Short mmCIF file of C-alpha atoms (C1' of nucleotides) in Angstrom, two decimals:
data_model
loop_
_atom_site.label_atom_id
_atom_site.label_comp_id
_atom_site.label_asym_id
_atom_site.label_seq_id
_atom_site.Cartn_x
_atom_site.Cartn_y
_atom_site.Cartn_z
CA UNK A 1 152.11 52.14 77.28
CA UNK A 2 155.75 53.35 78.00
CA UNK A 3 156.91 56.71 78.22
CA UNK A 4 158.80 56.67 74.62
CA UNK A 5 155.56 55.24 73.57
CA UNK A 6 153.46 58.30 74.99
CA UNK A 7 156.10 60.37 73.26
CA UNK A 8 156.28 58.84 70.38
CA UNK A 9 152.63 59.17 70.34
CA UNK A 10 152.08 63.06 71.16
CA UNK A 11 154.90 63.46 68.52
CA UNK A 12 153.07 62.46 65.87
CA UNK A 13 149.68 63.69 66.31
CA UNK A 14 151.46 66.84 66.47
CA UNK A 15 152.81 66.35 63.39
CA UNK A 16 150.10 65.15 61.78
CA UNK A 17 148.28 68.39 62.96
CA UNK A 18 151.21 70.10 61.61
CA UNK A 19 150.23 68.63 58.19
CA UNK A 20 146.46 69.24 58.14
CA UNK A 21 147.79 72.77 58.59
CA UNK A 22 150.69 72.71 55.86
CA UNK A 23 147.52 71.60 53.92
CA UNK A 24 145.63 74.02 54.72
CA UNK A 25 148.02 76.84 54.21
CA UNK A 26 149.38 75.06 50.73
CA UNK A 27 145.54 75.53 49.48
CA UNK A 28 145.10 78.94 50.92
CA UNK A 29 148.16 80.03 49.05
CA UNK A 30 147.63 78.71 45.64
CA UNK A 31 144.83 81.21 45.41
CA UNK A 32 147.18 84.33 46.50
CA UNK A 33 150.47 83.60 45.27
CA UNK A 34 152.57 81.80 42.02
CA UNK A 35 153.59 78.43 42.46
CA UNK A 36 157.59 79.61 42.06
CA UNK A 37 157.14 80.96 45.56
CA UNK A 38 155.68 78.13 47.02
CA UNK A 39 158.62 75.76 46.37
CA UNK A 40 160.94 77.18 48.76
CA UNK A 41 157.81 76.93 51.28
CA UNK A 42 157.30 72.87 50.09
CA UNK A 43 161.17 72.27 50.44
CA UNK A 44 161.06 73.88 53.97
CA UNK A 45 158.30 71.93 55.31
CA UNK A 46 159.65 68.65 54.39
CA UNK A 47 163.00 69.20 55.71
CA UNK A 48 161.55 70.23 58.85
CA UNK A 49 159.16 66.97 59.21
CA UNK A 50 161.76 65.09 58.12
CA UNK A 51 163.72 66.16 60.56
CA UNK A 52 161.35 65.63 63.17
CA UNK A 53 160.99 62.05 61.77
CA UNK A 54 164.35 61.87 61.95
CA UNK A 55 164.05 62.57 66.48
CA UNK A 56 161.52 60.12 66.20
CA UNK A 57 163.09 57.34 64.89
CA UNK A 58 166.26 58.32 67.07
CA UNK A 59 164.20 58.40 69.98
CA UNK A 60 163.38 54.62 69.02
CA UNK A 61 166.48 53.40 69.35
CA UNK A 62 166.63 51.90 72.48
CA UNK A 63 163.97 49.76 71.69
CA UNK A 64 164.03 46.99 68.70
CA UNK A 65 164.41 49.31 65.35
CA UNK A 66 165.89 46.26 63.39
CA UNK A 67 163.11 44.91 61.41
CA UNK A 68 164.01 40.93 61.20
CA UNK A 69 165.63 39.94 58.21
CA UNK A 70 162.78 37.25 56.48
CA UNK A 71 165.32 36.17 53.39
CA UNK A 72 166.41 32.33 53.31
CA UNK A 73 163.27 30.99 55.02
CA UNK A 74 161.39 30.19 51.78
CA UNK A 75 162.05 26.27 52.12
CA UNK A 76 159.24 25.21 54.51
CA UNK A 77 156.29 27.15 52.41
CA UNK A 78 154.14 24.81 53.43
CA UNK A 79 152.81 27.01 56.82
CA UNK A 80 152.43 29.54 54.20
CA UNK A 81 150.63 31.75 56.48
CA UNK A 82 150.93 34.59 58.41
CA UNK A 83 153.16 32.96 61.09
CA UNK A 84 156.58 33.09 59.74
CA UNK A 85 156.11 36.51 57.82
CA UNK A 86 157.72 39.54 58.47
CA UNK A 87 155.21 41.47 60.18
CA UNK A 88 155.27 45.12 60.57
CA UNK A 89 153.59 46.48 62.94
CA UNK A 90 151.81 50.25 61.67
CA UNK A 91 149.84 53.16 63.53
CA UNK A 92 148.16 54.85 60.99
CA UNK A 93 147.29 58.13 62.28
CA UNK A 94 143.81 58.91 60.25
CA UNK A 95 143.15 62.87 59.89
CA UNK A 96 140.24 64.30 60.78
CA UNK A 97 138.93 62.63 58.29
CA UNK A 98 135.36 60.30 58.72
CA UNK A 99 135.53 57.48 61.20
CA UNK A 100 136.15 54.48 58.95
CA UNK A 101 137.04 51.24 60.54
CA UNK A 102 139.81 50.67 57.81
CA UNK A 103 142.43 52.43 56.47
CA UNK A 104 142.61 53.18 52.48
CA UNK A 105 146.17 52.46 51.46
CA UNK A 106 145.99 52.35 47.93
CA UNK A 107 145.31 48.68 48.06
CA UNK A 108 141.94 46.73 47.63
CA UNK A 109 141.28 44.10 50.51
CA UNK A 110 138.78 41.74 51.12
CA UNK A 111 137.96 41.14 54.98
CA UNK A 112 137.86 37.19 56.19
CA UNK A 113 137.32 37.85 60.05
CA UNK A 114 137.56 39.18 63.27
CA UNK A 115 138.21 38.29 66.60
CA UNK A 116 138.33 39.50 69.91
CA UNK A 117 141.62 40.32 71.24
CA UNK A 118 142.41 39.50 74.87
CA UNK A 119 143.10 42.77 77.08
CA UNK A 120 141.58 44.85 74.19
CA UNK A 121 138.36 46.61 73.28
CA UNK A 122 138.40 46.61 69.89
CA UNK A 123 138.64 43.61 67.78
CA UNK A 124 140.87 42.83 64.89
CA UNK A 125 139.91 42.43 61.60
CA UNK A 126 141.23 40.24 59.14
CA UNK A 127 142.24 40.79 55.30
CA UNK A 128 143.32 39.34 52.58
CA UNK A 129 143.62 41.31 48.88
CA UNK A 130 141.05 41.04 46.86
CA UNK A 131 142.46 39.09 44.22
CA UNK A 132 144.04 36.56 46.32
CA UNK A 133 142.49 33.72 44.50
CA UNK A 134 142.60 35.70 40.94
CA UNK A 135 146.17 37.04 40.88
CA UNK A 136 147.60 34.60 43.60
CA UNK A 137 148.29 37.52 45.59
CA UNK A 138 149.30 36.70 49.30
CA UNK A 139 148.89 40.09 51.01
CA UNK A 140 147.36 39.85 54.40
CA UNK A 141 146.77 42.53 56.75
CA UNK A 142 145.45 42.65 60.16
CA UNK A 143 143.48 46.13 61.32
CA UNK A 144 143.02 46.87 65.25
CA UNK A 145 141.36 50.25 66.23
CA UNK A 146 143.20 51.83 69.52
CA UNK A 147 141.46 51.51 72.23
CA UNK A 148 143.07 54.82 73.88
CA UNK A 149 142.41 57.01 70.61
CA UNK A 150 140.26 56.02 68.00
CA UNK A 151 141.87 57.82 65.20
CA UNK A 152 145.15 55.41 65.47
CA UNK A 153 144.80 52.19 64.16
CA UNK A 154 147.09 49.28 64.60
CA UNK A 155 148.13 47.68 61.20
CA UNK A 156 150.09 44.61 60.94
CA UNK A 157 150.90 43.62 57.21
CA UNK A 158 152.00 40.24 56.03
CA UNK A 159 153.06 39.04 52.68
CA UNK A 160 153.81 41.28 49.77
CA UNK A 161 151.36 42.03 47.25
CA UNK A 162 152.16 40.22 44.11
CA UNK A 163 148.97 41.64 42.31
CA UNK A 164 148.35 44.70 40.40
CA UNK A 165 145.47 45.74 40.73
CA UNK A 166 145.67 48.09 43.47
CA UNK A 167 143.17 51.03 43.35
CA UNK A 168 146.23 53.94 44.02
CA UNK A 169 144.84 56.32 41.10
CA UNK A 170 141.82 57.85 43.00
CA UNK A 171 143.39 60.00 45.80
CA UNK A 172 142.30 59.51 49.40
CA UNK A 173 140.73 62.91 50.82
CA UNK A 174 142.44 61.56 54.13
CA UNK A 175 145.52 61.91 55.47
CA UNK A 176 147.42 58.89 56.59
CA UNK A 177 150.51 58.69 58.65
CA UNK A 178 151.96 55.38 58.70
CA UNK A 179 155.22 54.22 61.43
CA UNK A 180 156.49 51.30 61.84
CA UNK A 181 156.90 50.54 65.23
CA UNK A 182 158.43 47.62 66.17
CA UNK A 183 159.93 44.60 64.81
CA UNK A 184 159.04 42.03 67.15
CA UNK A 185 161.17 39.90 69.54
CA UNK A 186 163.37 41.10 72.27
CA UNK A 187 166.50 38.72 70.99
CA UNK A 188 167.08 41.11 67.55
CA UNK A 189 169.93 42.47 67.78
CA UNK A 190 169.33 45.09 69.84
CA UNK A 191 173.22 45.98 70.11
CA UNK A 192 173.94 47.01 66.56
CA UNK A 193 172.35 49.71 67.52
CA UNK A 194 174.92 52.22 66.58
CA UNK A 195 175.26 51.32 63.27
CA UNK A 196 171.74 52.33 63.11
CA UNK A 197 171.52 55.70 63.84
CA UNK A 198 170.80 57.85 61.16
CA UNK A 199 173.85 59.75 60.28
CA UNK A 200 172.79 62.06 57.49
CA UNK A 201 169.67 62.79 55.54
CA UNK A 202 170.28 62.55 51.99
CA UNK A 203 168.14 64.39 48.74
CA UNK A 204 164.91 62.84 48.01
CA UNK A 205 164.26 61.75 45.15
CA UNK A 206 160.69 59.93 45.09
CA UNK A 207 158.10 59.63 42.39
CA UNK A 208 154.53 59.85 42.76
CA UNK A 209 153.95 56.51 40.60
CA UNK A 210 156.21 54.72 42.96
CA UNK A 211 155.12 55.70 45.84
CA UNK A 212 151.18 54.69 45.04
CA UNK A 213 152.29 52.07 43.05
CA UNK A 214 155.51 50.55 44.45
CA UNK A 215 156.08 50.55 48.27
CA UNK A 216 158.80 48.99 48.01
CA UNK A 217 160.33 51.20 45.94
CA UNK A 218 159.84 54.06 47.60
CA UNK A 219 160.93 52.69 50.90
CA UNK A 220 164.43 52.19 48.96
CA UNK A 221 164.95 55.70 46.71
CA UNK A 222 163.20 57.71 49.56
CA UNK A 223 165.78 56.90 52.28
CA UNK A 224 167.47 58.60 54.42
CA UNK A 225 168.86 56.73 57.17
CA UNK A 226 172.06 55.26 56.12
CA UNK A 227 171.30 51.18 56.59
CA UNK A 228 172.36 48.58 54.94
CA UNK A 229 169.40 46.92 56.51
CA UNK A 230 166.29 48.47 56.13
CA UNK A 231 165.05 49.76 59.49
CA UNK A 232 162.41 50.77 61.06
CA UNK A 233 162.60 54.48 60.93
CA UNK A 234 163.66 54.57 57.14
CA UNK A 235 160.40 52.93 56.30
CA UNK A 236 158.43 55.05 59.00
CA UNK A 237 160.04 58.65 57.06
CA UNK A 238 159.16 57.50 54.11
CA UNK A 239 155.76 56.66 54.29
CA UNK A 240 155.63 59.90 56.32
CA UNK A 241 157.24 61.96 53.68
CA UNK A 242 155.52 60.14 50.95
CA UNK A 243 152.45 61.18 52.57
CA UNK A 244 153.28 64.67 53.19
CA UNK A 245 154.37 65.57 49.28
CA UNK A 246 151.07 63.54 48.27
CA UNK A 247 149.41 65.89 49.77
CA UNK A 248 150.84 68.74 48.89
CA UNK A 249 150.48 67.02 45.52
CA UNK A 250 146.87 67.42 45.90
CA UNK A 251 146.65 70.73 47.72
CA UNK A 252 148.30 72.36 44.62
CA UNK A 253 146.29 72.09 41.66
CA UNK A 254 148.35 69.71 39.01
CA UNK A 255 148.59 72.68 36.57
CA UNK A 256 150.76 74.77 38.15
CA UNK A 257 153.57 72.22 39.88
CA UNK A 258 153.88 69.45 38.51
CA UNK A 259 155.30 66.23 40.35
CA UNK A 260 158.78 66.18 39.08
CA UNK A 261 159.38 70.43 40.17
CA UNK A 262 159.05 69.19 43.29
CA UNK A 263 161.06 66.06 43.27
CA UNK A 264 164.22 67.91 42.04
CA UNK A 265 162.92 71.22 44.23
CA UNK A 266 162.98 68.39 47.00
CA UNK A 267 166.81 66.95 45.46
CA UNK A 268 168.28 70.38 45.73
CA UNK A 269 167.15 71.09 49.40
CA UNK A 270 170.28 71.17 52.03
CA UNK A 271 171.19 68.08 52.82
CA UNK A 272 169.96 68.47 56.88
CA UNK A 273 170.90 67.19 59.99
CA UNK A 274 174.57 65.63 60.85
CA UNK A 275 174.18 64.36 64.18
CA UNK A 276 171.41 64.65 66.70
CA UNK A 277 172.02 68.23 68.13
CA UNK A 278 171.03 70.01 65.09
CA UNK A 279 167.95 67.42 64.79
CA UNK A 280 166.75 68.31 68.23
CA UNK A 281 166.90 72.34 67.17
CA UNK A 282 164.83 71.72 64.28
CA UNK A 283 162.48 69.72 66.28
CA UNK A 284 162.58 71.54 68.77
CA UNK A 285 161.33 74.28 66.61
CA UNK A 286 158.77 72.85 64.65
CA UNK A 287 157.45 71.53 68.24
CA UNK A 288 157.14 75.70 68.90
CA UNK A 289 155.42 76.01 65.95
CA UNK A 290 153.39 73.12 66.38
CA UNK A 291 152.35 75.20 70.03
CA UNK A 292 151.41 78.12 68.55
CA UNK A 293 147.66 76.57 67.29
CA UNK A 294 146.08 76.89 63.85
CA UNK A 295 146.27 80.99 63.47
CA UNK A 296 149.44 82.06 65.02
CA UNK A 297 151.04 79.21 63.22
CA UNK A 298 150.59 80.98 59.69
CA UNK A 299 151.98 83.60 60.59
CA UNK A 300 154.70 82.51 62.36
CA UNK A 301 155.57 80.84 58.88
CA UNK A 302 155.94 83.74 57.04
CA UNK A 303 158.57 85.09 59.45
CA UNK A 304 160.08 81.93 59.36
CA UNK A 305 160.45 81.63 56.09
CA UNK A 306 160.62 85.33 55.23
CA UNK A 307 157.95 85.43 53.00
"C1'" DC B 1 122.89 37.96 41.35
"C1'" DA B 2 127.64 38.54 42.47
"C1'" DA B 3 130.62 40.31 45.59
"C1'" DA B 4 131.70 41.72 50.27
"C1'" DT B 5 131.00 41.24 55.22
"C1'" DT B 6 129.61 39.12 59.49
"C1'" DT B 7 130.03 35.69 62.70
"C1'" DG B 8 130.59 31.40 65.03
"C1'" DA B 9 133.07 27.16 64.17
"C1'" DC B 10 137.30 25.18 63.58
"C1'" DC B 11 142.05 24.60 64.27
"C1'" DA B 12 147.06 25.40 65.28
"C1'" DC B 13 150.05 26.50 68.67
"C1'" DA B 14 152.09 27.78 73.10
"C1'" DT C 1 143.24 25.09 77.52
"C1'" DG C 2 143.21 29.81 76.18
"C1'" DT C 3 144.38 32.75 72.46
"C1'" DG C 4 144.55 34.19 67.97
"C1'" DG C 5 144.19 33.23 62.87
"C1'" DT C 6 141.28 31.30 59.19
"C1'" DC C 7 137.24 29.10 57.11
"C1'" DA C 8 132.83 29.15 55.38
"C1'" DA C 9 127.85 29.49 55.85
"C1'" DA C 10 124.69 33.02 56.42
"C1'" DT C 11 123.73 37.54 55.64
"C1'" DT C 12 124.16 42.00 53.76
"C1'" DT C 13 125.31 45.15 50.12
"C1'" DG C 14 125.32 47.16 45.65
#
DNA sequence: CAAATTTGACCACA
DNA sequence: TGTGGTCAAATTTG
């Protein structure tokens, strides 16, 4: 594992601390205060994760962030397996949550093997959606448990789900955070990597439907890297934020905020970070806060935000 | 009993 | 020939 991987990896399980306690603290305050005074809280959280999204995926840049291009290949469908597919490669970063040796992302799958992989521990298991054969749907995913921490698992998908019957109603009691990693070979343009640095985070605008319903979607109307080309660390902040505001979603009872307060609460944030200086304060700051542990951190909040 | 999983066989590919 | 992806029979699960 390289150093930016290490990183990359003590990053996130802070912030995915950071969110177990945002959760925590959203369902504490429900009880004590209005939900009018939680928005600015809601708005403030995001911005900073999204900020510290934002280092991550900066941080990436010097390896392959350029997720390969798959359009124009369609003609030779007749390998119509998981060789030629885009493959994204996903750590899902499970919460505390019960050891499960899958991850529930809203979509129903249907496991067809497993096999050892050399130099790991764990094997890898093999899906296909359930209604494959029903609905003709071609999703495929592959599921490897890390074999340095076994709350990170290693999720390739393939193929796009042309079915609809995914379960995303019932809410998942865990917490996922999904990042895209890598794209794959070393030969992807590489160099364009200027144009791909995030130059400005624009409003959010995301719907709950979409996000359960329509990946793809959200990946689009959730971004905020500039791109032309989706990349890696637009679809990495997206999930992330997706992930955060679902559960905020579900720390707040539905009554008193309902989804689309919080989308334009969300819209009307400051637009953040220009350039990398003022992304590495606000990291650098939600790192301090991340430091502080479960207690101090509460506090440290309400001066924060001057509650 | 139907649907899902397990597990070794099979097979493609480098 | 080794590795990894899929198939399918056996088995488990609900």
């Amino acid at each position: 594992m390289t150093q930016v991987a290490m990183e990359e990896k003590i990053l996130i399980n802070g912030l995915e601390q950071g969110i177990e306690l945002t959760k925590r603290l959203m369902s504490n305050f429900k009880h004590t205060s209005s939900a009018e005074s939680n928005k600015p809280l809601i708005s403030e959280i995001l911005r900073i994760y999204q900020n510290a999204i934002f280092m991550l995926s900066f941080n990436d840049d010097d390896k392959n962030i350029v997720k390969r291009s798959h359009d124009t290949d369609e003609k030779d469908y007749k390998k119509r397996k998981i060789s030629d597919k885009k493959t994204e490669k996903v750590f899902v970063f499970v919460g505390t949550g019960q050891e499960k040796d899958s991850v529930d992302d809203g979509y129903s799958w249907r496991k067809y093997g497993a096999k050892e992989i050399s130099g790991s521990i764990n094997p890898r298991g093999y899906y296909r959606c359930t209604h494959q054969f029903t609905q003709n749907c071609l999703a495929l995913k592959h599921i490897q448990k890390s074999d340095t921490d076994p709350s990170i698992f290693e999720v390739t998908y393939a193929g796009d789900h042309t079915c609809n019957n995914n379960s995303a109603s019932q809410a998942t009691t865990n917490f996922h955070v999904s990042m895209f990693e890598e794209g794959n070979r070393a030969g992807d343009v590489t160099e364009q990597r200027e144009d791909i640095k995030p130059i400005k985070t624009e409003p959010v605008v995301v719907s709950l439907e979409d996000l359960e319903n329509q990946r793809e979607n959200v990946v689009r109307r959730l971004s905020f890297s500039n791109s032309n080309h989706e990349n890696v660390g637009e679809w990495e902040s997206n999930v992330f934020l997706g992930n955060v505001m679902k559960n905020l979603m579900e720390s707040l009872s539905p009554a008193t905020m309902s989804w689309s307060e919080i989308t334009s609460e969300i819209a009307n944030a400051p637009a953040s970070v220009e350039n990398s200086e003022t992304a590495y304060s606000y990291f650098s700051s939600l790192d301090n806060i991340i430091d502080l542990g479960h207690e101090d951190w509460w506090w440290s909040a309400r001066d924060i935000l001057n509650w």
